[in-house]
PDB file of C-alpha atoms in Angstrom:
ATOM      1  CA  LEU U 210      -0.362  -0.133  -0.228  1.00  0.00           C
ATOM      2  CA  ASP U 211       2.550   2.915  -1.321  1.00  0.00           C
ATOM      3  CA  ILE U 212       0.918   5.874  -0.126  1.00  0.00           C
ATOM      4  CA  SER U 213       4.142   7.664  -0.639  1.00  0.00           C
ATOM      5  CA  ARG U 214       4.506   7.991  -4.330  1.00  0.00           C
ATOM      6  CA  GLY U 215       7.734   6.106  -4.338  1.00  0.00           C
ATOM      7  CA  LYS U 216       9.100   8.441  -2.250  1.00  0.00           C
ATOM      8  CA  ILE U 217       9.628   6.229   0.586  1.00  0.00           C
ATOM      9  CA  LYS U 218      11.243   2.360  -0.638  1.00  0.00           C
ATOM     10  CA  PRO U 219      10.751  -0.586   2.141  1.00  0.00           C
ATOM     11  CA  PRO U 220      13.383  -2.120   2.984  1.00  0.00           C
ATOM     12  CA  ALA U 221      14.906  -5.357   0.994  1.00  0.00           C
ATOM     13  CA  TRP U 222      13.573  -8.175   2.602  1.00  0.00           C
ATOM     14  CA  ILE U 223       9.700  -6.595   1.634  1.00  0.00           C
ATOM     15  CA  MET U 224      10.653  -5.209  -1.660  1.00  0.00           C
ATOM     16  CA  ASN U 225      12.155  -8.784  -2.901  1.00  0.00           C
ATOM     17  CA  GLY U 226       9.081 -10.360  -1.856  1.00  0.00           C
ATOM     18  CA  ALA U 227       8.342 -14.038  -0.573  1.00  0.00           C
ATOM     19  CA  ASP U 228      11.356 -15.702  -1.821  1.00  0.00           C
ATOM     20  CA  ASP U 229      13.174 -13.437   0.568  1.00  0.00           C
ATOM     21  CA  ASP U 230      10.380 -13.436   3.297  1.00  0.00           C
ATOM     22  CA  PRO U 231      11.779 -13.233   6.852  1.00  0.00           C
ATOM     23  CA  LEU U 232       8.265 -13.609   8.250  1.00  0.00           C
ATOM     24  CA  LYS U 233       7.222 -16.054   5.640  1.00  0.00           C
ATOM     25  CA  LEU U 234       6.793 -18.965   8.555  1.00  0.00           C
ATOM     26  CA  LEU U 235       3.937 -17.128  10.258  1.00  0.00           C
ATOM     27  CA  ARG U 236       2.374 -15.969   6.166  1.00  0.00           C
ATOM     28  CA  ASP U 237       2.180 -19.602   5.565  1.00  0.00           C
ATOM     29  CA  LYS U 238      -0.349 -19.933   8.579  1.00  0.00           C
ATOM     30  CA  CYS U 239      -2.550 -17.119   7.461  1.00  0.00           C
ATOM     31  CA  THR U 240      -5.593 -16.224   5.693  1.00  0.00           C
ATOM     32  CA  ALA U 241      -3.367 -13.047   4.785  1.00  0.00           C
ATOM     33  CA  LEU U 242      -0.667 -10.674   6.653  1.00  0.00           C
ATOM     34  CA  SER U 243      -0.255  -7.222   6.187  1.00  0.00           C
ATOM     35  CA  VAL U 244       3.113  -5.853   7.499  1.00  0.00           C
ATOM     36  CA  MET U 245       5.075  -2.460   7.328  1.00  0.00           C
ATOM     37  CA  GLU U 246       7.698  -0.256   8.723  1.00  0.00           C
ATOM     38  CA  ILE U 247       6.147   3.115  11.122  1.00  0.00           C
ATOM     39  CA  GLU U 248       8.981   5.344   9.506  1.00  0.00           C
ATOM     40  CA  THR U 249       7.641   5.330   6.075  1.00  0.00           C
ATOM     41  CA  ILE U 250       3.923   6.108   7.010  1.00  0.00           C
ATOM     42  CA  LEU U 251       3.269   9.985   6.257  1.00  0.00           C
ATOM     43  CA  LYS U 252       0.753  12.297   7.398  1.00  0.00           C
ATOM     44  CA  THR U 253      -0.991  12.391   4.024  1.00  0.00           C
ATOM     45  CA  GLY U 254      -2.066   8.802   4.517  1.00  0.00           C
ATOM     46  CA  GLU U 255      -4.968  10.740   7.174  1.00  0.00           C
ATOM     47  CA  ALA U 256      -6.845  10.579   3.185  1.00  0.00           C
ATOM     48  CA  ALA U 257      -6.998   7.168   3.312  1.00  0.00           C
ATOM     49  CA  LEU U 258      -9.367   7.146   6.910  1.00  0.00           C
ATOM     50  CA  SER U 259     -13.020   6.212   7.086  1.00  0.00           C
ATOM     51  CA  ALA U 260     -15.065   8.944   9.129  1.00  0.00           C
ATOM     52  CA  LEU U 261     -15.001   6.449  12.505  1.00  0.00           C
ATOM     53  CA  GLU U 262     -11.050   5.944  11.928  1.00  0.00           C
ATOM     54  CA  MET U 263     -10.749   9.584  11.950  1.00  0.00           C
ATOM     55  CA  GLU U 264     -13.088  10.311  14.360  1.00  0.00           C
ATOM     56  CA  ARG U 265     -10.393   8.660  17.106  1.00  0.00           C
ATOM     57  CA  PHE U 266      -7.008   9.970  15.414  1.00  0.00           C
ATOM     58  CA  LYS U 267      -7.587  13.823  15.379  1.00  0.00           C
ATOM     59  CA  LYS U 268      -7.641  12.881  19.499  1.00  0.00           C
ATOM     60  CA  MET U 269      -4.396  10.977  18.920  1.00  0.00           C
ATOM     61  CA  GLY U 270      -0.539  12.714  19.391  1.00  0.00           C
ATOM     62  CA  ASP U 271       1.679  12.506  16.956  1.00  0.00           C
ATOM     63  CA  ARG U 272       3.766   9.518  17.667  1.00  0.00           C
ATOM     64  CA  ARG U 273       0.263   7.246  18.434  1.00  0.00           C
ATOM     65  CA  LYS U 274      -1.003   8.899  14.831  1.00  0.00           C
ATOM     66  CA  ALA U 275       1.738   6.889  13.163  1.00  0.00           C
ATOM     67  CA  SER U 276       1.397   3.730  14.457  1.00  0.00           C
ATOM     68  CA  TYR U 277      -2.564   4.094  13.763  1.00  0.00           C
ATOM     69  CA  LEU U 278      -2.334   4.877  10.571  1.00  0.00           C
ATOM     70  CA  GLY U 279       0.332   2.090   9.951  1.00  0.00           C
ATOM     71  CA  ALA U 280      -2.612   0.034  11.700  1.00  0.00           C
ATOM     72  CA  ARG U 281      -5.820   0.773   9.762  1.00  0.00           C
ATOM     73  CA  PHE U 282      -3.082   0.621   6.623  1.00  0.00           C
ATOM     74  CA  CYS U 283      -2.384  -2.738   6.962  1.00  0.00           C
ATOM     75  CA  CYS U 284      -6.205  -4.114   7.609  1.00  0.00           C
ATOM     76  CA  LYS U 285      -7.410  -2.086   5.249  1.00  0.00           C
ATOM     77  CA  ASN U 286      -4.397  -4.154   2.688  1.00  0.00           C
ATOM     78  CA  VAL U 287      -6.222  -7.694   4.238  1.00  0.00           C
ATOM     79  CA  SER U 288      -9.522  -6.647   3.981  1.00  0.00           C
ATOM     80  CA  ARG U 289      -8.326  -6.205  -0.102  1.00  0.00           C
ATOM     81  CA  VAL U 290      -7.018  -9.365   0.447  1.00  0.00           C
ATOM     82  CA  LEU U 291      -9.742 -11.122   1.938  1.00  0.00           C
ATOM     83  CA  SER U 292     -12.226  -9.346  -0.169  1.00  0.00           C
ATOM     84  CA  GLY U 293     -10.533 -11.621  -3.676  1.00  0.00           C
ATOM     85  CA  ASN U 294      -7.690  -9.178  -3.823  1.00  0.00           C
ATOM     86  CA  ASP U 295     -10.175  -5.613  -4.511  1.00  0.00           C
ATOM     87  CA  ARG U 296      -7.960  -3.092  -5.521  1.00  0.00           C
ATOM     88  CA  THR U 297     -11.408  -0.782  -6.720  1.00  0.00           C
ATOM     89  CA  THR U 298     -12.945   0.376  -3.211  1.00  0.00           C
ATOM     90  CA  PRO U 299     -11.967   3.291  -1.856  1.00  0.00           C
ATOM     91  CA  SER U 300      -9.905   2.621   1.072  1.00  0.00           C
ATOM     92  CA  SER U 301     -12.132   6.106   3.238  1.00  0.00           C
ATOM     93  CA  ASN U 302     -15.023   3.125   2.746  1.00  0.00           C
ATOM     94  CA  ILE U 303     -13.086   0.414   4.692  1.00  0.00           C
ATOM     95  CA  THR U 304     -13.264   1.357   8.222  1.00  0.00           C
ATOM     96  CA  THR U 305     -11.179  -1.351   9.935  1.00  0.00           C
ATOM     97  CA  THR U 306     -12.577  -0.523  13.488  1.00  0.00           C
ATOM     98  CA  CYS U 307     -15.520  -1.768  15.403  1.00  0.00           C
ATOM     99  CA  SER U 308     -18.491  -0.404  16.536  1.00  0.00           C
ATOM    100  CA  ASP U 309     -16.626   0.620  19.262  1.00  0.00           C
ATOM    101  CA  ASN U 310     -14.002   2.177  17.432  1.00  0.00           C
ATOM    102  CA  VAL U 311     -11.507   0.162  19.126  1.00  0.00           C
ATOM    103  CA  ARG U 312     -10.987  -3.250  18.125  1.00  0.00           C
ATOM    104  CA  PRO U 313      -9.578  -3.872  14.816  1.00  0.00           C
ATOM    105  CA  CYS U 314     -11.394  -5.727  11.873  1.00  0.00           C
ATOM    106  CA  CYS U 315     -10.492  -6.415   8.568  1.00  0.00           C
ATOM    107  CA  PRO U 316     -14.076  -6.201   6.820  1.00  0.00           C
ATOM    108  CA  SER U 317     -15.066  -8.047   3.564  1.00  0.00           C
ATOM    109  CA  THR U 318     -15.539  -5.420   0.706  1.00  0.00           C
ATOM    110  CA  THR U 319     -17.794  -7.393  -0.890  1.00  0.00           C
ATOM    111  CA  GLY U 320     -20.494  -8.661   2.028  1.00  0.00           C
ATOM    112  CA  GLU U 321     -18.897 -12.044   3.095  1.00  0.00           C
ATOM    113  CA  PRO U 322     -18.279 -12.700   7.093  1.00  0.00           C
ATOM    114  CA  SER U 323     -14.880 -11.306   8.280  1.00  0.00           C
ATOM    115  CA  PHE U 324     -12.334 -13.450   9.324  1.00  0.00           C
ATOM    116  CA  PRO U 325     -10.858 -12.755  13.070  1.00  0.00           C
ATOM    117  CA  CYS U 326      -7.824 -10.608  12.990  1.00  0.00           C
ATOM    118  CA  SER U 327      -5.414  -9.327  15.273  1.00  0.00           C
ATOM    119  CA  VAL U 328      -3.049  -6.350  15.342  1.00  0.00           C
ATOM    120  CA  SER U 329       0.255  -5.682  16.768  1.00  0.00           C
ATOM    121  CA  HIS U 330       3.014  -2.556  16.919  1.00  0.00           C
ATOM    122  CA  ASP U 331       6.374  -1.608  18.533  1.00  0.00           C
ATOM    123  CA  ARG U 332       8.363   1.279  17.326  1.00  0.00           C
ATOM    124  CA  ARG U 333       9.018   0.057  13.473  1.00  0.00           C
ATOM    125  CA  PHE U 334       6.857  -2.623  12.867  1.00  0.00           C
ATOM    126  CA  VAL U 335       3.010  -2.640  12.201  1.00  0.00           C
ATOM    127  CA  ILE U 336       1.476  -5.874  11.713  1.00  0.00           C
ATOM    128  CA  THR U 337      -1.871  -7.446  10.769  1.00  0.00           C
ATOM    129  CA  VAL U 338      -3.067 -11.283  10.547  1.00  0.00           C
ATOM    130  CA  SER U 339      -6.014 -12.290   9.693  1.00  0.00           C
ATOM    131  CA  SER U 340      -7.058 -16.473  10.057  1.00  0.00           C
ATOM    132  CA  GLU U 341     -10.613 -18.736   9.202  1.00  0.00           C
ATOM    133  CA  THR U 342     -10.010 -19.285  13.687  1.00  0.00           C
ATOM    134  CA  PRO U 343      -9.446 -16.844  16.323  1.00  0.00           C
ATOM    135  CA  VAL U 344      -5.577 -15.626  16.472  1.00  0.00           C
ATOM    136  CA  GLY U 345      -3.355 -12.966  17.912  1.00  0.00           C
ATOM    137  CA  VAL U 346      -0.369 -11.568  17.020  1.00  0.00           C
ATOM    138  CA  ASP U 347       2.482  -9.462  18.840  1.00  0.00           C
ATOM    139  CA  VAL U 348       5.646  -7.517  18.074  1.00  0.00           C
ATOM    140  CA  GLU U 349       8.400  -6.573  20.248  1.00  0.00           C
ATOM    141  CA  GLU U 350      11.995  -5.236  19.691  1.00  0.00           C
ATOM    142  CA  ILE U 351      14.184  -7.356  21.668  1.00  0.00           C
ATOM    143  CA  GLY U 352      15.709  -5.532  24.368  1.00  0.00           C
ATOM    144  CA  GLU U 353      15.826  -5.041  27.870  1.00  0.00           C
ATOM    145  CA  ARG U 354      12.314  -4.173  28.342  1.00  0.00           C
ATOM    146  CA  ALA U 355      10.943  -7.712  28.866  1.00  0.00           C
ATOM    147  CA  MET U 356      13.982  -8.190  31.511  1.00  0.00           C
ATOM    148  CA  LYS U 357      13.017  -5.316  33.602  1.00  0.00           C
ATOM    149  CA  SER U 358       9.553  -6.809  34.143  1.00  0.00           C
ATOM    150  CA  ARG U 359       9.914 -10.330  34.406  1.00  0.00           C
ATOM    151  CA  LYS U 360       8.991 -10.531  37.770  1.00  0.00           C
ATOM    152  CA  VAL U 361       5.369  -9.061  36.960  1.00  0.00           C
ATOM    153  CA  TYR U 362       4.416 -11.348  33.172  1.00  0.00           C
ATOM    154  CA  MET U 363       7.232 -14.585  33.804  1.00  0.00           C
ATOM    155  CA  ARG U 364       6.216 -17.516  36.021  1.00  0.00           C
ATOM    156  CA  GLU U 365       9.277 -19.061  38.341  1.00  0.00           C
ATOM    157  CA  GLU U 366       9.245 -22.024  35.540  1.00  0.00           C
ATOM    158  CA  GLU U 367       9.772 -19.911  32.598  1.00  0.00           C
ATOM    159  CA  LYS U 368      12.528 -17.959  34.018  1.00  0.00           C
ATOM    160  CA  ARG U 369      14.185 -21.488  34.832  1.00  0.00           C
ATOM    161  CA  LEU U 370      13.345 -22.577  30.708  1.00  0.00           C
ATOM    162  CA  VAL U 371      14.787 -19.750  29.448  1.00  0.00           C
ATOM    163  CA  GLU U 372      17.784 -19.840  31.425  1.00  0.00           C
ATOM    164  CA  HIS U 373      18.593 -23.413  30.376  1.00  0.00           C
ATOM    165  CA  SER U 374      17.562 -22.849  27.135  1.00  0.00           C
ATOM    166  CA  SER U 375      19.438 -21.880  23.453  1.00  0.00           C
ATOM    167  CA  LEU U 376      17.980 -18.805  23.589  1.00  0.00           C
ATOM    168  CA  LYS U 377      19.505 -15.442  25.157  1.00  0.00           C
ATOM    169  CA  ALA U 378      17.955 -14.367  28.293  1.00  0.00           C
ATOM    170  CA  MET U 379      16.134 -10.866  26.670  1.00  0.00           C
ATOM    171  CA  GLU U 380      15.667 -12.932  23.604  1.00  0.00           C
ATOM    172  CA  GLY U 381      13.445 -15.328  25.584  1.00  0.00           C
ATOM    173  CA  SER U 382      12.452 -13.382  27.734  1.00  0.00           C
ATOM    174  CA  THR U 383      10.580 -11.268  25.102  1.00  0.00           C
ATOM    175  CA  LEU U 384       9.418 -14.701  23.653  1.00  0.00           C
ATOM    176  CA  VAL U 385       7.419 -15.619  27.080  1.00  0.00           C
ATOM    177  CA  TRP U 386       6.101 -11.610  26.929  1.00  0.00           C
ATOM    178  CA  THR U 387       5.077 -12.020  23.082  1.00  0.00           C
ATOM    179  CA  VAL U 388       3.037 -15.021  23.495  1.00  0.00           C
ATOM    180  CA  LYS U 389       1.080 -13.809  26.285  1.00  0.00           C
ATOM    181  CA  GLU U 390       0.725 -11.077  24.284  1.00  0.00           C
ATOM    182  CA  ALA U 391      -0.830 -12.839  21.524  1.00  0.00           C
ATOM    183  CA  VAL U 392      -3.261 -15.372  23.297  1.00  0.00           C
ATOM    184  CA  ALA U 393      -5.203 -12.699  24.842  1.00  0.00           C
ATOM    185  CA  LYS U 394      -5.731 -11.366  21.918  1.00  0.00           C
ATOM    186  CA  ALA U 395      -6.818 -14.238  20.210  1.00  0.00           C
ATOM    187  CA  LEU U 396      -8.802 -15.717  22.916  1.00  0.00           C
ATOM    188  CA  GLY U 397     -10.243 -11.680  23.614  1.00  0.00           C
ATOM    189  CA  ILE U 398      -8.864 -11.314  27.702  1.00  0.00           C
ATOM    190  CA  THR U 399      -6.582  -9.114  29.414  1.00  0.00           C
ATOM    191  CA  LEU U 400      -3.287  -8.871  29.246  1.00  0.00           C
ATOM    192  CA  PHE U 401      -3.096  -9.612  32.951  1.00  0.00           C
ATOM    193  CA  ALA U 402      -5.638 -12.758  32.552  1.00  0.00           C
ATOM    194  CA  ALA U 403      -2.935 -14.350  30.101  1.00  0.00           C
ATOM    195  CA  TRP U 404       0.119 -13.629  32.760  1.00  0.00           C
ATOM    196  CA  LYS U 405      -1.985 -15.960  35.021  1.00  0.00           C
ATOM    197  CA  GLU U 406      -3.445 -18.428  32.449  1.00  0.00           C
ATOM    198  CA  VAL U 407      -0.976 -19.178  30.103  1.00  0.00           C
ATOM    199  CA  GLU U 408       2.258 -21.151  30.696  1.00  0.00           C
ATOM    200  CA  VAL U 409       5.481 -21.244  28.613  1.00  0.00           C
ATOM    201  CA  LYS U 410       6.549 -24.792  28.629  1.00  0.00           C
ATOM    202  CA  GLU U 411       9.005 -25.079  25.846  1.00  0.00           C
ATOM    203  CA  VAL U 412      10.668 -22.033  23.506  1.00  0.00           C
ATOM    204  CA  GLY U 413      12.569 -22.678  20.759  1.00  0.00           C
ATOM    205  CA  ARG U 414      13.592 -19.693  17.965  1.00  0.00           C
ATOM    206  CA  ASP U 415      10.857 -20.688  15.630  1.00  0.00           C
ATOM    207  CA  ALA U 416       8.303 -22.172  18.106  1.00  0.00           C
ATOM    208  CA  SER U 417       7.302 -22.721  21.298  1.00  0.00           C
ATOM    209  CA  ILE U 418       4.948 -24.830  23.313  1.00  0.00           C
ATOM    210  CA  ILE U 419       2.685 -23.406  25.582  1.00  0.00           C
ATOM    211  CA  HIS U 420      -0.422 -24.530  28.187  1.00  0.00           C
ATOM    212  CA  ILE U 421      -3.713 -22.679  28.605  1.00  0.00           C
ATOM    213  CA  GLY U 422      -5.673 -24.146  31.161  1.00  0.00           C
ATOM    214  CA  GLY U 423      -3.943 -27.367  30.969  1.00  0.00           C
ATOM    215  CA  ARG U 424      -3.938 -27.871  27.178  1.00  0.00           C
ATOM    216  CA  PRO U 425      -1.366 -27.888  25.093  1.00  0.00           C
ATOM    217  CA  TYR U 426      -1.098 -25.556  21.768  1.00  0.00           C
ATOM    218  CA  ARG U 427       1.862 -24.480  19.808  1.00  0.00           C
ATOM    219  CA  THR U 428       2.863 -20.424  18.836  1.00  0.00           C
ATOM    220  CA  LEU U 429       5.403 -19.326  16.311  1.00  0.00           C
ATOM    221  CA  HIS U 430       8.057 -16.678  16.280  1.00  0.00           C
ATOM    222  CA  CYS U 431       9.946 -15.058  13.201  1.00  0.00           C
ATOM    223  CA  ILE U 432      12.741 -12.331  14.407  1.00  0.00           C
ATOM    224  CA  VAL U 433      13.789  -9.646  11.844  1.00  0.00           C
ATOM    225  CA  ASP U 434      16.638  -6.763  12.411  1.00  0.00           C
ATOM    226  CA  ASN U 435      15.913  -8.158  16.263  1.00  0.00           C
ATOM    227  CA  HIS U 436      11.831  -7.193  16.388  1.00  0.00           C
ATOM    228  CA  LEU U 437      10.838 -10.725  17.583  1.00  0.00           C
ATOM    229  CA  PHE U 438       6.896 -11.749  15.680  1.00  0.00           C
ATOM    230  CA  THR U 439       4.901 -14.114  17.404  1.00  0.00           C
ATOM    231  CA  LEU U 440       1.796 -15.401  16.403  1.00  0.00           C
ATOM    232  CA  PHE U 441      -0.788 -17.927  18.038  1.00  0.00           C
ATOM    233  CA  ASN U 442      -4.490 -19.711  16.786  1.00  0.00           C
ATOM    234  CA  THR U 443      -6.782 -21.331  18.895  1.00  0.00           C
ATOM    235  CA  ALA U 444      -6.392 -23.905  16.339  1.00  0.00           C
ATOM    236  CA  TRP U 445      -3.080 -24.808  17.229  1.00  0.00           C
ATOM    237  CA  LYS U 446      -3.530 -27.949  19.660  1.00  0.00           C
ATOM    238  CA  VAL U 447      -0.516 -30.217  20.219  1.00  0.00           C
TER     239      VAL U 447
END
């Protein structure tokens, strides 16, 4: 979705296409996936917002506006993919927030039922995914933030698991954080509830095993330039 008229080029891993796609593992498991770099988003992109989206956009600060625009662009792109690659419907006619103007959605432009979707962003990336079953995605930069708050979201068993894994401490801690964020979105529960109800049992660079209410599930991961993307789907029971 080029809103810069060619003035700002996406990074090489996007321009090169699917043959060099570091998110291929996640993309292959989604009905649709769209990702953008926030710094490529121009303020003039607000022309693509619907009336409902613009209502919320106007109340935001500049930094929040950029990530909000990115999320809307990604959701609109996913909507087009789910609508048979629709490229004719004006972007401003596609509203990608629910009636509460908070939760994201990726509506079909053809009137077909919409699939579940999930949105996430960090300081660099924004991503939207959609699937036939409830799905959650999270992206976080690997760094000190996850380490400093481990006592809040990690169980003692999870700390030991990370310490004895092949992952570095910051990477492993960020992985646990993103897993619980993604599950919270897929299940429609609070992040605090996910911290308590989700237990990470195995960690890996590409996939991990978690328990939710004692039932095992799989999560998937990709790392792009030190940013960790995690995907969870309620259908991925082990």
